PDB file of C-alpha atoms in Angstrom:
ATOM      1  CA  MET A   1      -0.197  -0.080  -0.215  1.00  0.00           C
ATOM      2  CA  GLU A   2       1.256   3.537  -1.217  1.00  0.00           C
ATOM      3  CA  ILE A   3      -0.275   6.742   0.159  1.00  0.00           C
ATOM      4  CA  ILE A   4      -0.103   9.851  -1.828  1.00  0.00           C
ATOM      5  CA  LYS A   5      -0.670  13.396  -1.915  1.00  0.00           C
ATOM      6  CA  TYR A   6      -4.557  14.548  -2.800  1.00  0.00           C
ATOM      7  CA  SER A   7      -3.928  16.745  -6.358  1.00  0.00           C
ATOM      8  CA  GLU A   8      -7.172  18.188  -8.137  1.00  0.00           C
ATOM      9  CA  GLU A   9      -6.528  15.004 -10.702  1.00  0.00           C
ATOM     10  CA  TRP A  10      -8.457  12.677  -8.176  1.00  0.00           C
ATOM     11  CA  LYS A  11     -11.147  14.837  -7.382  1.00  0.00           C
ATOM     12  CA  GLU A  12     -13.649  13.054  -9.010  1.00  0.00           C
ATOM     13  CA  LYS A  13     -12.848   9.636  -7.782  1.00  0.00           C
ATOM     14  CA  TRP A  14     -12.186  11.323  -4.280  1.00  0.00           C
ATOM     15  CA  ASP A  15     -15.671  12.168  -4.111  1.00  0.00           C
ATOM     16  CA  ARG A  16     -17.200   9.166  -5.473  1.00  0.00           C
ATOM     17  CA  PHE A  17     -15.097   6.561  -3.288  1.00  0.00           C
ATOM     18  CA  VAL A  18     -16.386   9.082  -0.245  1.00  0.00           C
ATOM     19  CA  LEU A  19     -19.982   8.019  -1.186  1.00  0.00           C
ATOM     20  CA  GLU A  20     -19.185   4.413  -1.811  1.00  0.00           C
ATOM     21  CA  SER A  21     -17.882   4.945   1.472  1.00  0.00           C
ATOM     22  CA  ASN A  22     -19.596   2.559   4.853  1.00  0.00           C
ATOM     23  CA  ASN A  23     -17.931   5.981   6.996  1.00  0.00           C
ATOM     24  CA  GLY A  24     -17.680   9.118   5.023  1.00  0.00           C
ATOM     25  CA  THR A  25     -20.150  11.685   4.954  1.00  0.00           C
ATOM     26  CA  MET A  26     -19.789  15.555   2.919  1.00  0.00           C
ATOM     27  CA  PHE A  27     -17.976  16.493   5.602  1.00  0.00           C
ATOM     28  CA  HIS A  28     -15.220  14.273   3.596  1.00  0.00           C
ATOM     29  CA  GLN A  29     -15.830  15.406   0.254  1.00  0.00           C
ATOM     30  CA  GLN A  30     -13.843  17.633  -2.270  1.00  0.00           C
ATOM     31  CA  LYS A  31     -16.696  19.283  -3.053  1.00  0.00           C
ATOM     32  CA  PHE A  32     -16.966  20.445   0.730  1.00  0.00           C
ATOM     33  CA  PHE A  33     -13.823  21.692   0.790  1.00  0.00           C
ATOM     34  CA  ASP A  34     -14.552  23.966  -2.542  1.00  0.00           C
ATOM     35  CA  TYR A  35     -17.198  25.887  -0.422  1.00  0.00           C
ATOM     36  CA  HIS A  36     -14.626  27.256   1.656  1.00  0.00           C
ATOM     37  CA  THR A  37     -13.075  30.668   0.130  1.00  0.00           C
ATOM     38  CA  PRO A  38      -9.648  30.038  -1.340  1.00  0.00           C
ATOM     39  CA  GLY A  39      -7.175  30.025   0.705  1.00  0.00           C
ATOM     40  CA  LYS A  40      -8.320  30.248   3.375  1.00  0.00           C
ATOM     41  CA  PHE A  41      -6.945  26.930   4.174  1.00  0.00           C
ATOM     42  CA  LYS A  42      -3.881  24.757   3.162  1.00  0.00           C
ATOM     43  CA  PHE A  43      -4.862  21.553   2.866  1.00  0.00           C
ATOM     44  CA  ASP A  44      -2.085  18.648   2.619  1.00  0.00           C
ATOM     45  CA  HIS A  45      -5.302  14.710   1.850  1.00  0.00           C
ATOM     46  CA  LEU A  46      -3.882  11.888   1.309  1.00  0.00           C
ATOM     47  CA  ILE A  47      -4.990   8.733  -0.715  1.00  0.00           C
ATOM     48  CA  PHE A  48      -4.193   5.027  -0.066  1.00  0.00           C
ATOM     49  CA  LEU A  49      -3.033   3.163  -3.105  1.00  0.00           C
ATOM     50  CA  GLU A  50      -3.618  -0.462  -3.619  1.00  0.00           C
ATOM     51  CA  LYS A  51      -2.797  -1.380  -6.940  1.00  0.00           C
ATOM     52  CA  GLY A  52      -3.866   2.049  -8.052  1.00  0.00           C
ATOM     53  CA  ASN A  53      -7.262   2.124  -6.620  1.00  0.00           C
ATOM     54  CA  ILE A  54      -7.826   3.712  -3.352  1.00  0.00           C
ATOM     55  CA  LYS A  55      -8.528   2.332  -0.643  1.00  0.00           C
ATOM     56  CA  ALA A  56      -8.584   4.864   2.000  1.00  0.00           C
ATOM     57  CA  LEU A  57      -8.592   8.382   2.174  1.00  0.00           C
ATOM     58  CA  LEU A  58      -7.371  10.679   4.879  1.00  0.00           C
ATOM     59  CA  PRO A  59      -8.747  14.487   4.434  1.00  0.00           C
ATOM     60  CA  GLY A  60      -6.447  17.252   6.408  1.00  0.00           C
ATOM     61  CA  ARG A  61      -3.396  19.590   6.822  1.00  0.00           C
ATOM     62  CA  ILE A  62      -0.033  19.359   8.284  1.00  0.00           C
ATOM     63  CA  SER A  63       0.120  22.011  10.934  1.00  0.00           C
ATOM     64  CA  SER A  64       3.030  24.196  11.303  1.00  0.00           C
ATOM     65  CA  ASP A  65       4.923  22.384  14.011  1.00  0.00           C
ATOM     66  CA  LYS A  66       3.997  19.062  11.969  1.00  0.00           C
ATOM     67  CA  ILE A  67       0.943  17.540  12.987  1.00  0.00           C
ATOM     68  CA  PHE A  68      -1.480  16.305  10.297  1.00  0.00           C
ATOM     69  CA  GLU A  69      -4.733  17.444  11.791  1.00  0.00           C
ATOM     70  CA  SER A  70      -8.208  16.104  10.556  1.00  0.00           C
ATOM     71  CA  PRO A  71     -10.697  17.865  10.340  1.00  0.00           C
ATOM     72  CA  VAL A  72     -10.089  21.152   9.075  1.00  0.00           C
ATOM     73  CA  GLY A  73     -12.551  23.194   8.288  1.00  0.00           C
ATOM     74  CA  ALA A  74     -15.092  21.157   9.116  1.00  0.00           C
ATOM     75  CA  SER A  75     -16.859  18.813  12.029  1.00  0.00           C
ATOM     76  CA  TYR A  76     -14.942  16.062  11.435  1.00  0.00           C
ATOM     77  CA  GLY A  77     -13.098  13.874   9.362  1.00  0.00           C
ATOM     78  CA  SER A  78      -9.933  11.201  10.180  1.00  0.00           C
ATOM     79  CA  ILE A  79      -9.835   8.035   7.658  1.00  0.00           C
ATOM     80  CA  VAL A  80     -12.622   7.269   5.173  1.00  0.00           C
ATOM     81  CA  THR A  81     -12.790   3.149   3.913  1.00  0.00           C
ATOM     82  CA  LYS A  82     -15.572   1.364   2.633  1.00  0.00           C
ATOM     83  CA  ASP A  83     -16.527  -1.690   5.030  1.00  0.00           C
ATOM     84  CA  ILE A  84     -12.954  -2.183   6.318  1.00  0.00           C
ATOM     85  CA  LYS A  85     -12.151  -5.870   7.893  1.00  0.00           C
ATOM     86  CA  PHE A  86      -9.508  -5.998  10.209  1.00  0.00           C
ATOM     87  CA  ALA A  87      -6.618  -7.169   8.595  1.00  0.00           C
ATOM     88  CA  ASP A  88      -6.801  -4.470   6.111  1.00  0.00           C
ATOM     89  CA  ALA A  89      -7.627  -1.366   8.387  1.00  0.00           C
ATOM     90  CA  MET A  90      -4.237  -2.748  10.299  1.00  0.00           C
ATOM     91  CA  GLU A  91      -2.439  -2.445   7.233  1.00  0.00           C
ATOM     92  CA  VAL A  92      -4.314   1.066   6.693  1.00  0.00           C
ATOM     93  CA  VAL A  93      -3.034   2.018   9.745  1.00  0.00           C
ATOM     94  CA  SER A  94       0.713   0.557   9.384  1.00  0.00           C
ATOM     95  CA  ALA A  95       0.625   2.671   6.098  1.00  0.00           C
ATOM     96  CA  LEU A  96       0.038   5.597   7.847  1.00  0.00           C
ATOM     97  CA  LEU A  97       1.966   5.280  10.505  1.00  0.00           C
ATOM     98  CA  ALA A  98       5.003   4.928   8.283  1.00  0.00           C
ATOM     99  CA  TYR A  99       4.554   7.663   6.136  1.00  0.00           C
ATOM    100  CA  SER A 100       4.185  10.206   9.390  1.00  0.00           C
ATOM    101  CA  ARG A 101       7.579   9.076   9.836  1.00  0.00           C
ATOM    102  CA  SER A 102       9.296   9.161   6.896  1.00  0.00           C
ATOM    103  CA  ILE A 103       7.617  12.731   6.027  1.00  0.00           C
ATOM    104  CA  GLY A 104       9.395  13.394   9.426  1.00  0.00           C
ATOM    105  CA  LEU A 105       5.729  14.186  11.200  1.00  0.00           C
ATOM    106  CA  LYS A 106       5.269  15.010  15.213  1.00  0.00           C
ATOM    107  CA  GLY A 107       1.601  13.513  15.498  1.00  0.00           C
ATOM    108  CA  LEU A 108      -1.599  12.914  14.146  1.00  0.00           C
ATOM    109  CA  GLU A 109      -5.122  14.004  15.524  1.00  0.00           C
ATOM    110  CA  LEU A 110      -7.738  12.547  13.830  1.00  0.00           C
ATOM    111  CA  THR A 111     -11.598  13.763  15.053  1.00  0.00           C
ATOM    112  CA  ALA A 112     -13.770  11.067  13.756  1.00  0.00           C
ATOM    113  CA  ALA A 113     -17.669  11.387  12.182  1.00  0.00           C
ATOM    114  CA  PRO A 114     -19.797   9.640  15.102  1.00  0.00           C
ATOM    115  CA  MET A 115     -20.870   5.863  14.800  1.00  0.00           C
ATOM    116  CA  ILE A 116     -24.482   7.257  13.554  1.00  0.00           C
ATOM    117  CA  TYR A 117     -23.055   8.159  10.130  1.00  0.00           C
ATOM    118  CA  GLU A 118     -21.849   5.009   9.119  1.00  0.00           C
ATOM    119  CA  ASN A 119     -23.918   2.357   6.585  1.00  0.00           C
ATOM    120  CA  HIS A 120     -22.846  -0.796   8.825  1.00  0.00           C
ATOM    121  CA  PRO A 121     -21.299  -0.496  12.302  1.00  0.00           C
ATOM    122  CA  ASN A 122     -17.514  -0.966  12.125  1.00  0.00           C
ATOM    123  CA  GLN A 123     -14.778  -0.183  14.776  1.00  0.00           C
ATOM    124  CA  ASN A 124     -11.994  -2.529  13.114  1.00  0.00           C
ATOM    125  CA  LEU A 125     -10.449   0.758  12.525  1.00  0.00           C
ATOM    126  CA  ASP A 126     -11.297   2.074  15.595  1.00  0.00           C
ATOM    127  CA  PHE A 127      -9.015  -0.785  17.014  1.00  0.00           C
ATOM    128  CA  ALA A 128      -6.149  -1.037  14.715  1.00  0.00           C
ATOM    129  CA  MET A 129      -5.616   2.965  15.580  1.00  0.00           C
ATOM    130  CA  LEU A 130      -5.549   1.744  18.955  1.00  0.00           C
ATOM    131  CA  TRP A 131      -3.972  -1.393  18.789  1.00  0.00           C
ATOM    132  CA  GLN A 132      -1.180   0.590  16.623  1.00  0.00           C
ATOM    133  CA  GLY A 133      -0.486   3.857  19.446  1.00  0.00           C
ATOM    134  CA  PHE A 134      -3.590   5.785  19.173  1.00  0.00           C
ATOM    135  CA  LYS A 135      -4.180   7.775  22.105  1.00  0.00           C
ATOM    136  CA  TYR A 136      -8.026   8.928  23.047  1.00  0.00           C
ATOM    137  CA  SER A 137      -7.625  12.813  23.941  1.00  0.00           C
ATOM    138  CA  LEU A 138     -11.009  13.788  23.763  1.00  0.00           C
ATOM    139  CA  HIS A 139     -14.594  12.126  24.164  1.00  0.00           C
ATOM    140  CA  TYR A 140     -17.533  14.149  22.846  1.00  0.00           C
ATOM    141  CA  ILE A 141     -20.949  12.641  23.466  1.00  0.00           C
ATOM    142  CA  SER A 142     -23.475  12.867  20.737  1.00  0.00           C
ATOM    143  CA  SER A 143     -27.248  11.949  20.229  1.00  0.00           C
ATOM    144  CA  ALA A 144     -29.583  10.454  17.440  1.00  0.00           C
ATOM    145  CA  ILE A 145     -33.195  10.680  17.196  1.00  0.00           C
ATOM    146  CA  LYS A 146     -33.784   7.853  13.773  1.00  0.00           C
ATOM    147  CA  LEU A 147     -35.963   9.884  11.754  1.00  0.00           C
ATOM    148  CA  ASP A 148     -38.546   6.386  10.418  1.00  0.00           C
ATOM    149  CA  LYS A 149     -41.898   6.539   8.927  1.00  0.00           C
ATOM    150  CA  ASP A 150     -42.646   3.841  11.183  1.00  0.00           C
ATOM    151  CA  ILE A 151     -41.472   4.731  14.575  1.00  0.00           C
ATOM    152  CA  ASP A 152     -43.182   7.602  16.895  1.00  0.00           C
ATOM    153  CA  ILE A 153     -39.956   9.419  18.138  1.00  0.00           C
ATOM    154  CA  LEU A 154     -42.635  11.096  20.742  1.00  0.00           C
ATOM    155  CA  GLU A 155     -42.940   7.478  22.122  1.00  0.00           C
ATOM    156  CA  ARG A 156     -39.384   9.016  23.210  1.00  0.00           C
ATOM    157  CA  PHE A 157     -40.495  11.495  25.349  1.00  0.00           C
ATOM    158  CA  SER A 158     -42.587  11.417  29.365  1.00  0.00           C
ATOM    159  CA  PRO A 159     -46.036  11.476  28.765  1.00  0.00           C
ATOM    160  CA  THR A 160     -46.146  14.927  29.775  1.00  0.00           C
ATOM    161  CA  ILE A 161     -44.177  16.128  27.023  1.00  0.00           C
ATOM    162  CA  ARG A 162     -45.941  14.376  24.654  1.00  0.00           C
ATOM    163  CA  ARG A 163     -49.275  15.872  25.378  1.00  0.00           C
ATOM    164  CA  ASN A 164     -47.951  19.195  25.274  1.00  0.00           C
ATOM    165  CA  ILE A 165     -45.902  18.542  21.779  1.00  0.00           C
ATOM    166  CA  ARG A 166     -49.758  17.238  20.464  1.00  0.00           C
ATOM    167  CA  LYS A 167     -51.817  19.883  21.833  1.00  0.00           C
ATOM    168  CA  THR A 168     -49.452  22.864  20.435  1.00  0.00           C
ATOM    169  CA  MET A 169     -49.373  21.019  16.904  1.00  0.00           C
ATOM    170  CA  LYS A 170     -53.138  21.304  16.523  1.00  0.00           C
ATOM    171  CA  ASP A 171     -53.743  23.782  18.213  1.00  0.00           C
ATOM    172  CA  PHE A 172     -51.845  25.995  16.076  1.00  0.00           C
ATOM    173  CA  ASN A 173     -52.602  23.838  12.637  1.00  0.00           C
ATOM    174  CA  LEU A 174     -48.354  22.659  13.041  1.00  0.00           C
ATOM    175  CA  ARG A 175     -46.866  20.086  10.422  1.00  0.00           C
ATOM    176  CA  VAL A 176     -43.439  19.330  10.111  1.00  0.00           C
ATOM    177  CA  GLU A 177     -42.563  18.237   6.254  1.00  0.00           C
ATOM    178  CA  GLU A 178     -39.089  18.406   4.471  1.00  0.00           C
ATOM    179  CA  ASN A 179     -38.927  20.554   1.528  1.00  0.00           C
ATOM    180  CA  GLU A 180     -36.495  22.796  -0.200  1.00  0.00           C
ATOM    181  CA  ARG A 181     -37.271  25.915   0.367  1.00  0.00           C
ATOM    182  CA  TYR A 182     -34.173  27.699   1.478  1.00  0.00           C
ATOM    183  CA  ASP A 183     -35.228  31.191   0.229  1.00  0.00           C
ATOM    184  CA  GLU A 184     -37.957  30.764   3.008  1.00  0.00           C
ATOM    185  CA  PHE A 185     -35.808  29.079   5.253  1.00  0.00           C
ATOM    186  CA  TYR A 186     -32.594  31.300   5.813  1.00  0.00           C
ATOM    187  CA  PRO A 187     -34.295  34.730   6.228  1.00  0.00           C
ATOM    188  CA  ILE A 188     -35.220  32.343   9.784  1.00  0.00           C
ATOM    189  CA  LEU A 189     -32.434  31.522  10.516  1.00  0.00           C
ATOM    190  CA  ILE A 190     -30.513  35.252  10.838  1.00  0.00           C
ATOM    191  CA  GLU A 191     -33.611  35.856  12.637  1.00  0.00           C
ATOM    192  CA  ASN A 192     -32.735  33.374  15.133  1.00  0.00           C
ATOM    193  CA  LYS A 193     -28.999  33.933  14.912  1.00  0.00           C
ATOM    194  CA  SER A 194     -29.236  37.358  15.388  1.00  0.00           C
ATOM    195  CA  ARG A 195     -30.527  37.119  19.010  1.00  0.00           C
ATOM    196  CA  HIS A 196     -27.608  35.852  19.854  1.00  0.00           C
ATOM    197  CA  ASN A 197     -25.646  38.353  17.666  1.00  0.00           C
ATOM    198  CA  VAL A 198     -24.152  36.186  15.349  1.00  0.00           C
ATOM    199  CA  LYS A 199     -24.193  34.632  11.957  1.00  0.00           C
ATOM    200  CA  PRO A 200     -24.515  31.571  10.016  1.00  0.00           C
ATOM    201  CA  THR A 201     -21.928  29.520   9.750  1.00  0.00           C
ATOM    202  CA  HIS A 202     -23.050  29.545   5.713  1.00  0.00           C
ATOM    203  CA  SER A 203     -24.441  31.532   3.440  1.00  0.00           C
ATOM    204  CA  TYR A 204     -27.530  31.252   1.927  1.00  0.00           C
TER     205      TYR A 204
END
């Protein structure tokens, strides 16, 4: 396995691999990184290749103190793979460590996406990293509610809260729906953010 630095010619293959991966999200895609103002970040994304085929991706940059940081300009990053076996995960991590030593890195700081975003929960990569010397420096708590038409999410709340929500929705004739009316959504976002004297993270 070899590791090369990302270049523009890999853009389409990179984004396709993320879409087909087990743990990649929009925050790993090159079209997301292109959203940033040109020059705001210097990226040093890495591609793991085996016989010319992508086996893994690692978005990020090398800081001035020779630490590889992932993510940069996103909520999370770390290594992106398909549904990986433990032996392959060990190989990916070994390759990363060998590459890091070869270019004189002093360390790696990686923040992976919460497991809820994985298509198939798989901790082989996490375990391979721990096995080869990585350590947790921070733990974040995250919670998620599965949105499924066959699941009543209100059942997760106490009877009083359920009753209050149902009454409010009935009294004000409210409904919740998905749509793409961003032109109506964005002014509401600006107004809500302005109460805290901040602007939205993303432009319209």
